[in-house]
Coordinates of C-alpha atoms and ligand atoms in Angstrom, one line a residue:
M1026 CA 17.3 13.5 -21.6
T1027 CA 17.8 10.2 -19.9
K1028 CA 18.7 9.2 -16.4
E1029 CA 20.8 6.3 -15.3
K1030 CA 18.7 4.0 -13.1
K1031 CA 20.6 3.2 -10.0
D1032 CA 21.0 -0.3 -8.5
G1033 CA 23.2 -1.5 -11.4
A1034 CA 20.5 -1.2 -14.0
T1035 CA 21.5 -2.2 -17.5
P1036 CA 21.5 0.5 -20.2
E1037 CA 18.3 -0.9 -21.7
E1038 CA 16.6 0.1 -18.5
K1039 CA 17.4 3.8 -18.9
R1040 CA 14.2 5.6 -19.2
S1041 CA 13.4 9.2 -20.1
L1042 CA 13.1 11.7 -17.4
N1043 CA 9.7 12.3 -16.0
F1044 CA 8.4 15.9 -15.9
I1045 CA 9.4 16.4 -12.3
E1046 CA 13.0 15.3 -13.0
Q1047 CA 13.1 17.6 -15.9
I1048 CA 12.1 20.5 -13.7
I1049 CA 14.7 19.6 -11.1
E1050 CA 17.5 19.1 -13.7
S1051 CA 16.7 22.5 -15.2
D1052 CA 16.7 24.1 -11.7
I1053 CA 20.1 22.5 -10.9
E1054 CA 21.4 23.8 -14.2
N1055 CA 20.2 27.3 -13.4
N1056 CA 21.7 27.0 -9.9
K1057 CA 18.2 27.7 -8.4
N1058 CA 18.5 27.4 -4.6
E1059 CA 22.2 26.8 -5.0
G1060 CA 21.4 23.6 -6.8
R1061 CA 19.8 22.0 -3.7
V1062 CA 17.1 19.4 -4.0
Y1063 CA 15.1 19.0 -0.8
T1064 CA 11.7 17.2 -0.8
R1065 CA 9.3 16.1 1.9
F1066 CA 6.7 13.5 2.4
P1067 CA 3.8 15.1 4.4
P1068 CA 1.2 12.7 5.6
E1069 CA -1.6 13.7 7.9
P1070 CA -1.5 11.2 10.8
N1071 CA -5.2 10.3 10.5
G1072 CA -4.9 6.8 9.2
Y1073 CA -2.5 4.2 7.9
L1074 CA -0.6 4.7 4.7
H1075 CA -1.8 3.0 1.5
I1076 CA -0.2 2.1 -1.8
G1077 CA -0.9 5.6 -3.2
H1078 CA 1.2 7.0 -0.4
A1079 CA 3.9 4.5 -1.2
K1080 CA 4.0 6.0 -4.7
S1081 CA 4.5 9.4 -3.2
I1082 CA 7.1 8.1 -0.8
C1083 CA 9.1 6.5 -3.6
L1084 CA 8.8 9.6 -5.6
N1085 CA 9.9 12.1 -2.9
F1086 CA 12.6 10.0 -1.3
G1087 CA 13.6 8.7 -4.7
L1088 CA 14.2 12.2 -6.1
A1089 CA 16.2 13.1 -3.0
N1090 CA 18.3 10.0 -3.5
S1091 CA 18.8 10.5 -7.2
Y1092 CA 19.9 14.1 -6.9
K1093 CA 22.0 13.7 -3.7
G1094 CA 19.4 15.8 -1.8
L1095 CA 17.4 15.3 1.3
C1096 CA 13.8 14.3 2.1
N1097 CA 11.9 15.1 5.3
L1098 CA 9.2 13.1 6.9
R1099 CA 6.7 15.7 8.0
F1100 CA 3.4 15.0 9.8
D1101 CA 0.8 17.5 8.8
D1102 CA -0.9 17.4 12.2
T1103 CA -3.1 20.5 12.0
N1104 CA -6.4 18.8 12.7
P1105 CA -6.3 17.4 16.3
V1106 CA -9.7 15.7 16.1
K1107 CA -8.7 13.0 13.7
E1108 CA -5.1 12.4 14.5
D1109 CA -3.4 9.9 16.7
V1110 CA 0.1 8.7 17.8
E1111 CA -0.8 5.2 16.6
Y1112 CA -0.9 6.6 13.1
V1113 CA 2.3 8.5 13.6
D1114 CA 4.1 5.3 14.6
S1115 CA 2.6 3.2 11.8
I1116 CA 3.6 5.8 9.2
K1117 CA 7.3 5.8 10.4
E1118 CA 7.3 2.0 10.4
D1119 CA 6.0 2.0 6.8
V1120 CA 8.4 4.5 5.4
E1121 CA 11.4 2.7 6.9
W1122 CA 10.1 -0.7 5.8
L1123 CA 9.9 0.6 2.2
G1124 CA 13.6 1.3 2.6
F1125 CA 13.8 5.0 2.9
K1126 CA 15.5 7.3 5.4
W1127 CA 14.2 10.7 6.2
N1128 CA 16.6 13.6 7.0
Q1129 CA 17.2 13.9 10.8
E1130 CA 14.2 13.6 13.1
P1131 CA 10.6 13.5 11.7
R1132 CA 9.0 17.0 11.6
F1133 CA 5.6 18.0 12.7
A1134 CA 3.6 21.0 11.5
S1135 CA 2.7 21.4 15.2
D1136 CA 6.3 22.3 15.9
Y1137 CA 5.7 25.5 14.0
F1138 CA 2.4 26.6 15.6
E1139 CA 4.1 29.5 17.3
Q1140 CA 5.7 30.7 14.1
F1141 CA 2.4 30.3 12.2
Y1142 CA 0.6 32.4 14.9
T1143 CA 3.2 35.1 14.5
W1144 CA 2.7 35.1 10.7
A1145 CA -1.1 35.3 11.1
I1146 CA -0.6 38.4 13.3
K1147 CA 1.6 39.8 10.6
L1148 CA -1.1 39.3 8.0
I1149 CA -3.6 41.1 10.3
E1150 CA -1.3 44.0 10.9
D1151 CA -0.7 44.3 7.2
G1152 CA -4.5 44.5 6.6
K1153 CA -4.4 41.1 4.8
A1154 CA -6.5 39.0 7.3
Y1155 CA -9.6 39.5 9.4
V1156 CA -11.7 37.8 11.9
C1157 CA -15.0 36.7 10.5
E1158 CA -18.1 35.8 12.4
L1159 CA -20.3 34.5 9.6
S1160 CA -21.7 31.0 10.4
A1161 CA -20.4 28.1 8.3
E1162 CA -23.7 28.2 6.3
E1163 CA -23.5 31.9 5.7
T1164 CA -19.9 31.7 4.7
G1165 CA -20.9 29.1 2.1
K1166 CA -23.5 31.4 0.7
Y1167 CA -21.2 34.4 0.6
R1168 CA -18.6 32.4 -1.3
G1169 CA -20.6 32.3 -4.5
T1170 CA -20.1 29.7 -7.2
P1171 CA -17.4 29.1 -9.7
T1172 CA -19.4 31.1 -12.2
R1173 CA -20.8 33.7 -9.9
P1174 CA -18.5 36.0 -7.8
G1175 CA -18.8 35.8 -4.0
T1176 CA -20.0 38.6 -1.7
E1177 CA -17.7 40.3 0.8
S1178 CA -18.2 39.4 4.4
P1179 CA -19.7 42.2 6.6
F1180 CA -16.6 41.7 8.8
R1181 CA -14.1 42.2 6.1
N1182 CA -13.3 45.8 6.8
R1183 CA -12.9 45.6 10.5
A1184 CA -10.2 47.8 12.0
I1185 CA -6.8 46.1 12.4
E1186 CA -6.8 46.7 16.2
E1187 CA -10.2 45.0 16.5
N1188 CA -8.9 42.0 14.4
L1189 CA -5.8 41.7 16.6
D1190 CA -7.9 41.8 19.7
L1191 CA -10.4 39.2 18.5
F1192 CA -7.7 36.9 17.2
E1193 CA -5.9 37.1 20.6
R1194 CA -9.2 36.3 22.3
M1195 CA -9.8 33.4 19.9
K1196 CA -6.4 32.0 21.0
M1197 CA -7.2 32.6 24.7
G1198 CA -10.2 30.3 24.3
E1199 CA -13.0 32.9 24.8
F1200 CA -15.1 31.6 22.0
P1201 CA -16.7 28.3 21.2
D1202 CA -15.8 26.1 18.2
G1203 CA -16.9 27.7 14.9
A1204 CA -17.9 31.1 16.4
K1205 CA -15.2 32.9 14.5
I1206 CA -12.5 32.2 11.9
L1207 CA -9.5 34.1 10.8
R1208 CA -9.6 34.7 7.0
A1209 CA -7.2 35.9 4.5
K1210 CA -8.3 39.1 2.7
I1211 CA -7.7 38.2 -1.0
D1212 CA -10.5 38.5 -3.6
M1213 CA -14.1 37.5 -3.3
A1214 CA -14.5 37.8 -7.0
S1215 CA -11.6 35.6 -8.0
P1216 CA -12.5 32.9 -10.5
N1217 CA -10.4 30.6 -8.2
M1218 CA -12.7 29.8 -5.3
H1219 CA -9.7 29.1 -3.1
L1220 CA -8.7 32.7 -3.2
R1221 CA -12.1 34.0 -2.0
D1222 CA -10.9 34.9 1.5
P1223 CA -10.0 31.4 2.6
A1224 CA -9.9 30.5 6.3
I1225 CA -6.5 30.6 7.9
Y1226 CA -7.3 29.6 11.5
R1227 CA -10.3 27.9 13.1
I1228 CA -11.3 27.4 16.7
K1229 CA -11.2 23.8 17.9
H1230 CA -11.2 23.1 21.6
A1231 CA -9.6 19.7 21.2
H1232 CA -6.6 17.9 22.7
H1233 CA -3.7 17.7 20.3
H1234 CA -1.6 14.5 20.4
R1235 CA 1.6 16.6 20.7
T1236 CA 0.7 20.1 21.9
G1237 CA -1.9 18.9 24.4
D1238 CA -4.3 21.7 25.4
K1239 CA -1.9 24.5 24.6
W1240 CA -3.9 25.6 21.5
C1241 CA -7.5 25.9 20.8
I1242 CA -7.0 27.6 17.4
Y1243 CA -5.5 25.5 14.6
P1244 CA -4.1 26.7 11.2
M1245 CA -5.7 25.4 8.0
Y1246 CA -3.8 23.1 5.7
D1247 CA -3.3 25.7 2.9
F1248 CA -1.7 28.2 5.3
A1249 CA 0.4 25.7 7.2
H1250 CA 1.7 23.6 4.3
G1251 CA 3.6 26.1 2.2
L1252 CA 5.0 27.8 5.2
S1253 CA 6.1 24.5 6.7
D1254 CA 7.9 23.9 3.4
Y1255 CA 9.5 27.3 3.7
I1256 CA 10.6 26.7 7.3
E1257 CA 12.2 23.4 6.3
K1258 CA 13.9 24.9 3.2
I1259 CA 12.1 22.5 0.9
T1260 CA 12.9 23.2 -2.8
H1261 CA 10.4 21.0 -4.6
S1262 CA 7.1 20.4 -2.8
V1263 CA 5.6 17.5 -4.7
C1264 CA 1.9 16.8 -4.2
T1265 CA -1.1 15.4 -6.0
L1266 CA -3.1 17.0 -8.7
E1267 CA -6.1 18.1 -6.6
F1268 CA -3.8 20.7 -5.1
E1269 CA -3.1 22.4 -8.4
V1270 CA -6.0 24.9 -7.8
H1271 CA -4.5 25.6 -4.3
R1272 CA -1.2 26.6 -5.8
P1273 CA -2.0 30.3 -6.2
L1274 CA -2.9 30.3 -2.5
Y1275 CA 0.3 28.4 -1.6
D1276 CA 2.2 31.2 -3.4
W1277 CA 0.1 34.0 -2.0
F1278 CA 0.9 33.2 1.7
I1279 CA 4.6 33.0 0.8
D1280 CA 4.5 36.2 -1.2
Q1281 CA 2.9 38.1 1.7
L1282 CA 5.2 36.8 4.4
I1283 CA 8.5 36.0 3.0
T1284 CA 11.1 38.4 1.7
T1285 CA 14.0 36.1 0.9
D1286 CA 14.9 35.0 -2.6
Y1287 CA 14.5 31.3 -1.7
R1288 CA 11.0 30.0 -2.0
P1289 CA 9.6 26.4 -2.2
Q1290 CA 7.9 25.4 -5.5
Q1291 CA 4.7 23.3 -5.5
I1292 CA 4.6 20.7 -8.3
E1293 CA 1.6 18.4 -8.8
F1294 CA 1.4 14.9 -10.2
A1295 CA -1.5 12.5 -10.8
R1296 CA -2.4 10.4 -7.8
L1297 CA -2.3 6.7 -8.0
N1298 CA -5.7 5.1 -8.5
M1299 CA -6.2 1.3 -8.8
N1300 CA -9.2 -0.7 -9.8
Y1301 CA -11.0 -3.3 -7.6
T1302 CA -10.1 -1.4 -4.4
V1303 CA -10.6 1.8 -2.5
M1304 CA -7.7 4.0 -1.5
S1305 CA -8.9 7.0 0.5
K1306 CA -8.0 6.8 4.2
R1307 CA -11.6 7.8 5.0
K1308 CA -13.0 4.8 3.1
L1309 CA -10.4 2.5 4.6
L1310 CA -11.2 3.8 8.1
Q1311 CA -14.8 3.0 7.4
L1312 CA -14.0 -0.6 6.5
V1313 CA -11.9 -0.9 9.6
E1314 CA -14.4 0.7 12.0
E1315 CA -17.4 -1.3 10.6
K1316 CA -15.3 -4.4 10.9
L1317 CA -15.7 -5.3 7.3
V1318 CA -12.0 -6.1 7.4
S1319 CA -10.0 -7.4 10.3
G1320 CA -8.0 -4.2 10.8
W1321 CA -5.7 -1.7 9.1
D1322 CA -3.4 -4.6 8.2
D1323 CA -6.0 -6.8 6.7
P1324 CA -4.2 -8.5 3.8
R1325 CA -7.1 -7.6 1.4
I1326 CA -6.8 -3.8 1.7
P1327 CA -4.1 -1.7 -0.1
T1328 CA -2.6 -0.3 3.1
I1329 CA 1.2 -0.7 3.3
S1330 CA 0.7 -2.8 6.4
G1331 CA -1.9 -4.9 4.7
L1332 CA 0.4 -5.5 1.7
R1333 CA 3.3 -6.3 4.1
R1334 CA 1.1 -8.9 5.9
R1335 CA 0.0 -10.3 2.6
G1336 CA 3.6 -11.0 1.7
Y1337 CA 4.5 -8.1 -0.5
T1338 CA 8.2 -7.1 -0.3
P1339 CA 9.5 -3.5 -0.2
A1340 CA 11.3 -4.1 -3.5
S1341 CA 8.1 -5.2 -5.3
I1342 CA 6.3 -2.0 -4.2
R1343 CA 9.2 0.3 -5.1
N1344 CA 9.3 -1.5 -8.5
F1345 CA 5.6 -1.0 -8.9
A1346 CA 5.9 2.7 -8.2
E1347 CA 8.7 3.0 -10.8
R1348 CA 6.6 1.2 -13.4
V1349 CA 3.5 3.3 -12.7
G1350 CA 5.6 6.3 -13.4
V1351 CA 4.8 9.9 -12.8
A1352 CA 2.0 11.4 -14.9
K1353 CA 0.3 14.8 -15.0
R1354 CA -3.1 13.3 -15.9
D1355 CA -5.3 11.0 -13.7
N1356 CA -5.5 7.4 -14.7
V1357 CA -6.4 4.0 -13.2
I1358 CA -3.8 1.3 -12.7
D1359 CA -4.7 -2.3 -13.0
L1360 CA -4.4 -4.3 -9.8
A1361 CA -2.8 -7.0 -11.9
L1362 CA 0.3 -4.8 -12.4
L1363 CA 0.9 -4.8 -8.6
E1364 CA 0.5 -8.6 -8.6
Y1365 CA 2.9 -8.8 -11.5
C1366 CA 5.6 -6.9 -9.6
I1367 CA 5.4 -9.2 -6.5
R1368 CA 5.5 -12.3 -8.7
E1369 CA 8.5 -11.0 -10.6
D1370 CA 10.3 -10.5 -7.3
L1371 CA 9.3 -13.7 -5.6
N1372 CA 10.0 -15.8 -8.6
T1373 CA 13.7 -15.1 -8.2
T1374 CA 13.9 -15.0 -4.4
A1375 CA 11.2 -17.4 -2.9
K1376 CA 12.2 -21.0 -2.2
R1377 CA 10.0 -23.7 -3.6
R1378 CA 8.1 -25.9 -1.2
L1379 CA 5.4 -28.6 -1.4
G1380 CA 2.2 -28.0 0.4
I1381 CA -1.3 -29.4 0.1
L1382 CA -4.3 -27.1 0.7
R1383 CA -7.2 -29.6 0.4
P1384 CA -5.7 -33.0 1.3
L1385 CA -6.7 -36.3 -0.3
K1386 CA -5.0 -39.4 1.2
V1387 CA -3.0 -41.7 -1.0
V1388 CA -1.8 -45.1 0.2
I1389 CA 1.1 -46.6 -1.9
T1390 CA 0.2 -50.3 -1.5
N1391 CA 3.5 -51.7 -2.7
Y1392 CA 5.6 -49.4 -0.6
I1393 CA 6.9 -51.1 2.6
E1394 CA 5.1 -50.0 5.7
G1395 CA 7.4 -48.0 8.1
R1396 CA 9.9 -47.2 5.4
E1397 CA 10.9 -43.6 4.7
E1398 CA 13.3 -42.1 2.3
F1399 CA 14.5 -38.6 1.6
L1400 CA 14.3 -37.3 -1.9
D1401 CA 16.4 -34.6 -3.4
A1402 CA 14.5 -31.4 -4.3
V1403 CA 15.7 -28.1 -5.7
N1404 CA 15.0 -24.9 -3.7
N1405 CA 14.7 -22.5 -6.6
P1406 CA 15.3 -23.3 -10.3
E1407 CA 15.8 -19.6 -10.9
D1408 CA 18.6 -19.4 -8.4
E1409 CA 21.3 -22.1 -8.1
T1410 CA 22.7 -20.6 -5.0
A1411 CA 19.4 -21.3 -3.2
G1412 CA 20.6 -25.0 -3.0
R1413 CA 18.7 -28.2 -2.5
R1414 CA 16.8 -29.9 0.3
K1415 CA 15.5 -33.4 1.2
V1416 CA 11.8 -34.2 1.1
P1417 CA 10.5 -37.2 3.0
F1418 CA 8.5 -39.9 1.2
S1419 CA 6.6 -42.7 2.8
R1420 CA 3.7 -45.1 2.2
E1421 CA 1.0 -42.6 3.0
L1422 CA 0.8 -39.3 1.2
Y1423 CA -1.5 -36.4 0.6
I1424 CA -2.3 -35.0 -2.8
E1425 CA -4.6 -32.2 -3.7
Q1426 CA -8.3 -33.2 -4.0
G1427 CA -8.5 -31.3 -7.2
D1428 CA -5.8 -33.4 -8.7
F1429 CA -8.0 -36.5 -8.8
M1430 CA -11.1 -37.2 -10.8
E1431 CA -13.1 -40.4 -10.7
N1432 CA -14.7 -40.0 -14.1
A1433 CA -12.0 -38.0 -15.8
P1434 CA -12.3 -36.7 -19.4
R1435 CA -9.5 -37.8 -21.7
K1436 CA -7.7 -34.4 -21.4
F1437 CA -7.5 -34.6 -17.6
F1438 CA -3.8 -35.1 -17.2
R1439 CA -3.8 -35.6 -13.4
L1440 CA -4.8 -38.7 -11.4
A1441 CA -7.8 -40.9 -12.3
P1442 CA -8.5 -44.6 -11.9
G1443 CA -6.1 -46.6 -13.9
R1444 CA -4.0 -43.6 -14.9
E1445 CA -0.4 -42.8 -14.0
V1446 CA 1.2 -39.5 -13.0
R1447 CA 4.5 -38.3 -11.7
L1448 CA 4.9 -37.1 -8.1
R1449 CA 7.3 -34.2 -8.2
Y1450 CA 10.9 -35.2 -7.2
A1451 CA 9.6 -38.7 -6.3
Y1452 CA 8.0 -41.5 -8.3
F1453 CA 5.4 -42.5 -10.9
I1454 CA 2.3 -43.7 -9.2
K1455 CA -0.8 -45.3 -10.7
C1456 CA -4.3 -45.2 -9.2
E1457 CA -5.6 -48.7 -8.6
E1458 CA -8.6 -48.2 -6.3
V1459 CA -10.9 -45.5 -4.9
I1460 CA -12.1 -45.9 -1.3
K1461 CA -15.3 -44.1 -0.3
D1462 CA -17.3 -43.7 2.9
E1463 CA -20.9 -44.7 3.4
N1464 CA -22.0 -41.4 1.8
G1465 CA -20.1 -42.0 -1.3
N1466 CA -17.4 -39.4 -0.6
I1467 CA -13.9 -40.3 -1.7
T1468 CA -11.7 -40.8 1.4
E1469 CA -8.6 -42.4 0.0
L1470 CA -6.9 -43.6 -3.1
R1471 CA -4.9 -46.9 -3.3
C1472 CA -2.0 -46.5 -5.7
T1473 CA 1.1 -48.4 -6.7
Y1474 CA 4.4 -46.8 -7.4
D1475 CA 7.2 -47.8 -9.8
P1476 CA 10.4 -48.2 -7.8
L1477 CA 12.5 -47.7 -10.9
S1478 CA 11.1 -44.1 -11.4
R1479 CA 12.9 -42.6 -8.4
G1480 CA 13.4 -38.9 -8.8
G1481 CA 10.4 -38.8 -11.1
K1482 CA 12.5 -40.1 -14.1
S1483 CA 10.9 -42.5 -16.5
P1484 CA 12.5 -45.9 -16.3
D1485 CA 11.8 -47.0 -19.8
G1486 CA 10.8 -44.0 -21.8
R1487 CA 7.1 -44.2 -21.1
K1488 CA 5.6 -40.8 -20.6
V1489 CA 3.2 -39.4 -18.1
K1490 CA 1.5 -36.1 -18.7
G1491 CA 0.9 -34.8 -15.2
T1492 CA 3.2 -33.9 -12.4
L1493 CA 1.6 -33.5 -9.0
H1494 CA 2.7 -32.0 -5.7
W1495 CA 2.4 -34.1 -2.6
V1496 CA 3.5 -34.4 1.0
S1497 CA 4.2 -37.4 3.2
A1498 CA 1.3 -37.8 5.7
R1499 CA 3.5 -38.9 8.6
H1500 CA 6.0 -36.0 8.2
A1501 CA 3.7 -33.2 7.2
I1502 CA 3.1 -30.1 9.3
D1503 CA -0.5 -29.0 9.9
A1504 CA -1.3 -25.5 8.9
E1505 CA -4.0 -23.0 8.2
V1506 CA -3.9 -21.3 4.9
R1507 CA -5.8 -18.1 3.9
L1508 CA -6.6 -17.5 0.3
Y1509 CA -7.6 -14.0 -0.9
D1510 CA -9.5 -12.6 -3.7
R1511 CA -10.2 -8.9 -4.6
L1512 CA -12.1 -7.1 -1.9
F1513 CA -14.5 -5.7 -4.4
K1514 CA -16.6 -7.3 -7.1
D1515 CA -16.7 -4.2 -9.2
A1516 CA -13.7 -2.6 -10.8
N1517 CA -14.8 0.8 -9.7
P1518 CA -16.7 0.5 -6.4
L1519 CA -16.7 4.3 -5.9
G1520 CA -18.3 7.0 -7.9
K1521 CA -21.4 5.2 -9.1
K1522 CA -24.1 7.5 -10.1
D1523 CA -27.0 5.2 -9.0
G1524 CA -26.6 6.2 -5.3
S1525 CA -25.1 2.9 -4.3
D1526 CA -22.4 2.7 -1.6
F1527 CA -19.0 1.3 -2.2
K1528 CA -19.7 -1.3 0.5
D1529 CA -22.4 -2.7 -1.6
F1530 CA -19.7 -4.1 -3.9
I1531 CA -17.7 -6.0 -1.3
N1532 CA -16.8 -9.5 -2.5
E1533 CA -18.1 -11.8 0.1
N1534 CA -15.7 -14.5 -1.1
S1535 CA -12.6 -12.4 -0.7
L1536 CA -11.3 -14.6 2.1
E1537 CA -11.2 -18.4 2.1
V1538 CA -9.8 -20.0 5.2
L1539 CA -8.5 -23.6 4.9
T1540 CA -7.8 -25.2 8.2
D1541 CA -6.6 -28.7 7.3
C1542 CA -3.6 -28.0 5.1
K1543 CA -0.5 -30.2 5.1
L1544 CA 3.0 -28.8 4.4
E1545 CA 6.4 -30.3 3.9
P1546 CA 8.4 -30.5 7.1
S1547 CA 11.3 -28.3 6.1
L1548 CA 8.9 -25.3 6.6
K1549 CA 9.4 -25.8 10.3
E1550 CA 12.8 -24.0 9.9
M1551 CA 11.4 -21.0 8.2
K1552 CA 12.1 -17.4 9.3
P1553 CA 9.1 -15.2 10.1
D1554 CA 9.5 -12.9 7.1
E1555 CA 10.6 -15.6 4.6
K1556 CA 8.5 -16.1 1.5
F1557 CA 7.8 -19.3 -0.3
Q1558 CA 6.4 -20.6 -3.5
F1559 CA 4.2 -23.6 -2.8
E1560 CA 4.6 -25.4 -6.1
R1561 CA 1.6 -25.0 -8.4
L1562 CA -0.3 -23.0 -5.8
G1563 CA 1.3 -19.6 -5.6
Y1564 CA 3.5 -17.5 -3.2
F1565 CA 2.9 -17.7 0.5
C1566 CA 4.2 -16.1 3.7
L1567 CA 3.6 -16.7 7.4
D1568 CA 0.8 -14.6 8.9
T1569 CA 1.1 -12.8 12.2
D1570 CA -1.8 -14.9 13.6
S1571 CA 0.5 -18.0 13.6
T1572 CA 1.1 -19.7 16.9
E1573 CA 3.7 -22.1 18.1
G1574 CA 1.9 -25.3 17.2
K1575 CA -0.2 -24.0 14.3
P1576 CA 1.3 -21.9 11.5
V1577 CA -1.0 -19.7 9.5
F1578 CA 0.0 -18.8 5.9
N1579 CA -1.3 -16.2 3.6
R1580 CA -1.3 -16.6 -0.1
T1581 CA 0.3 -13.5 -1.4
V1582 CA -0.6 -14.2 -5.0
T1583 CA -1.3 -17.1 -7.3
L1584 CA 1.1 -18.1 -10.0
R1585 CA -1.2 -17.2 -12.8
D1586 CA 0.0 -14.0 -14.4
S1587 CA -2.9 -12.1 -15.9
W1588 CA -0.8 -8.9 -16.4
A1589 CA 1.9 -10.4 -18.7
K1590 CA -0.9 -12.2 -20.7
M1591 CA -3.0 -9.1 -21.1
N1592 CA 0.0 -7.1 -22.3
K1593 CA 1.2 -9.7 -24.8
K1594 CA -1.9 -9.3 -26.9
Ligands
LIG2774 P1 -6.4 10.0 1.2 O1 -6.9 10.9 0.1 O2 -6.1 8.7 0.7 O3 -7.1 10.1 2.4 P2 -4.5 12.1 1.7 O4 -4.1 12.7 0.5 O5 -5.5 12.8 2.6 O6 -4.9 10.6 1.4 P3 -2.2 12.7 3.2 O7 -1.8 12.1 4.4 O8 -2.6 14.1 3.1 O9 -3.3 11.7 2.6 O10 -1.1 12.4 2.0 C1 0.3 12.5 2.2 C2 0.9 12.6 0.8 O11 0.6 11.5 0.1 C3 0.4 13.8 0.1 O12 1.5 14.5 -0.5 C4 -0.5 13.2 -1.0 O13 -0.5 14.0 -2.1 C5 0.1 11.8 -1.2 N1 -0.9 10.9 -1.7 C6 -2.0 10.6 -1.0 N2 -2.8 9.7 -1.8 C7 -2.0 9.5 -2.9 C8 -2.2 8.6 -4.1 N3 -3.3 7.9 -4.2 N4 -1.3 8.6 -5.0 C9 -0.2 9.4 -4.8 N5 0.1 10.2 -3.8 C10 -0.8 10.2 -2.8
LIG2775 MG1 -5.0 14.9 2.9

């Protein structure tokens, strides 16, 4: 079976259905749930979303779009201690930014607290739940191990009346945190640990960001999740592989409480893992709280807000999610693939500009002082509709320090004493003299230009090997530019067996700040979210730290494509 990719994809881009699409198509064929497709994205508002969530968003909203279904945004806000409205707001912003629309208003598991409570009472009345007073430590001991059955709690066979009374008093706030829990009565000998009388409700005297102090008992994820799916009439509840072992429990609650034919189906897929980074919200929170990064939107971390600030586009992330695909087995994706996706996008959309990161002054001695001219430059060779612009040229210019070498080897095709290069869109210049300060540092180059080489064309067939980028000193804008490298030195900073911490692998050179950069003046007119290619240097975007007089740019990615290279071999 194949599926037409939307967005005018060519037939070559047809791909085979992934296993979730296969399930859905077969459900539609069998008219399961009257052929409805209804998914949800269910984040816990306890941190900012990351690229792994982006994959789940693209999958859930994408399935709804493909099959003319609906997708809910549901906040799984059952743990008041770690949750916050700041996170709720950032999550909404990120989903919208990625280009998706949830059905109606966002949902909250807390909207259903009353219904959950009623269902919990129903379980007690049916003899399928009990209030347990074992301590956390004892509960752990009673649970057994995967190979050894657990032991039944001494509170397991309490009378229904007593359970109802105790649960009511838990709700009324009579007991401190942790004194009692409500547990499902399933099977302490089950080979699946999750079925060994799992907790349904716990006591937490904590203020909830939506329900305030109304509740001091909160439902557990496993209880709330499937039932929320049921309430919202979700058909395909897509989640990550670690929930596979929870599925019998997901089904158990629904089996006990629901009598209709309709029931949501949980389907698991492999979570996205990427090398050279960390992706769990807990780890990201640690980096933020310990100020190892500048915040949740630090351009070095894989949060959606970090990627946005770094210059990633929604299209590049959606494309990444599509390329990664949907698998049933865990794997690790190379960070280079993500970079490939943004390069591919920006190559066709970003305007080319000239900018100098580490300036070296060049004086053209045979160019009349005070003269200026405006040279024709193309905005994007990949896109004719992007048009052209004028770049000012004058007697004093800047080139990149790295484009000059005093004692250059023969194969150095950039500027060196006595050698000639082309300045992009401008002229051939030849280095005649090197000026140094009293410490021997090069401060300036004296060059001559060939007036007949205007536009960078050879006047007489003589060839130059190198073409350099440059800016006119007098016209340039001053800017700060931030260059990034991977945040971790090790491909797998987590899960080391030697007891080391992931923070031990932080790359101390992951951020380089250049404060004396010179950019071509047309950048004055840029829009805040516009992206550019600075020729030979990479793709850049304006950072949120920019001020009126001093723009700050982030390098999104260099031009060097390691992904395409690796995959050509
Ligand atoms: P983390 O483990 O990073 O803290 P989480 O799973 O606790 O994330 P949730 O807010 O519970 O975060 O996740 C919301 C949804 O996003 C869930 O359906 C979850 O399965 C999915 N999700 C989370 N991380 C990934 C990932 N790395 N790849 C794909 N989907 C993910
Ligand atoms: Mg979670």
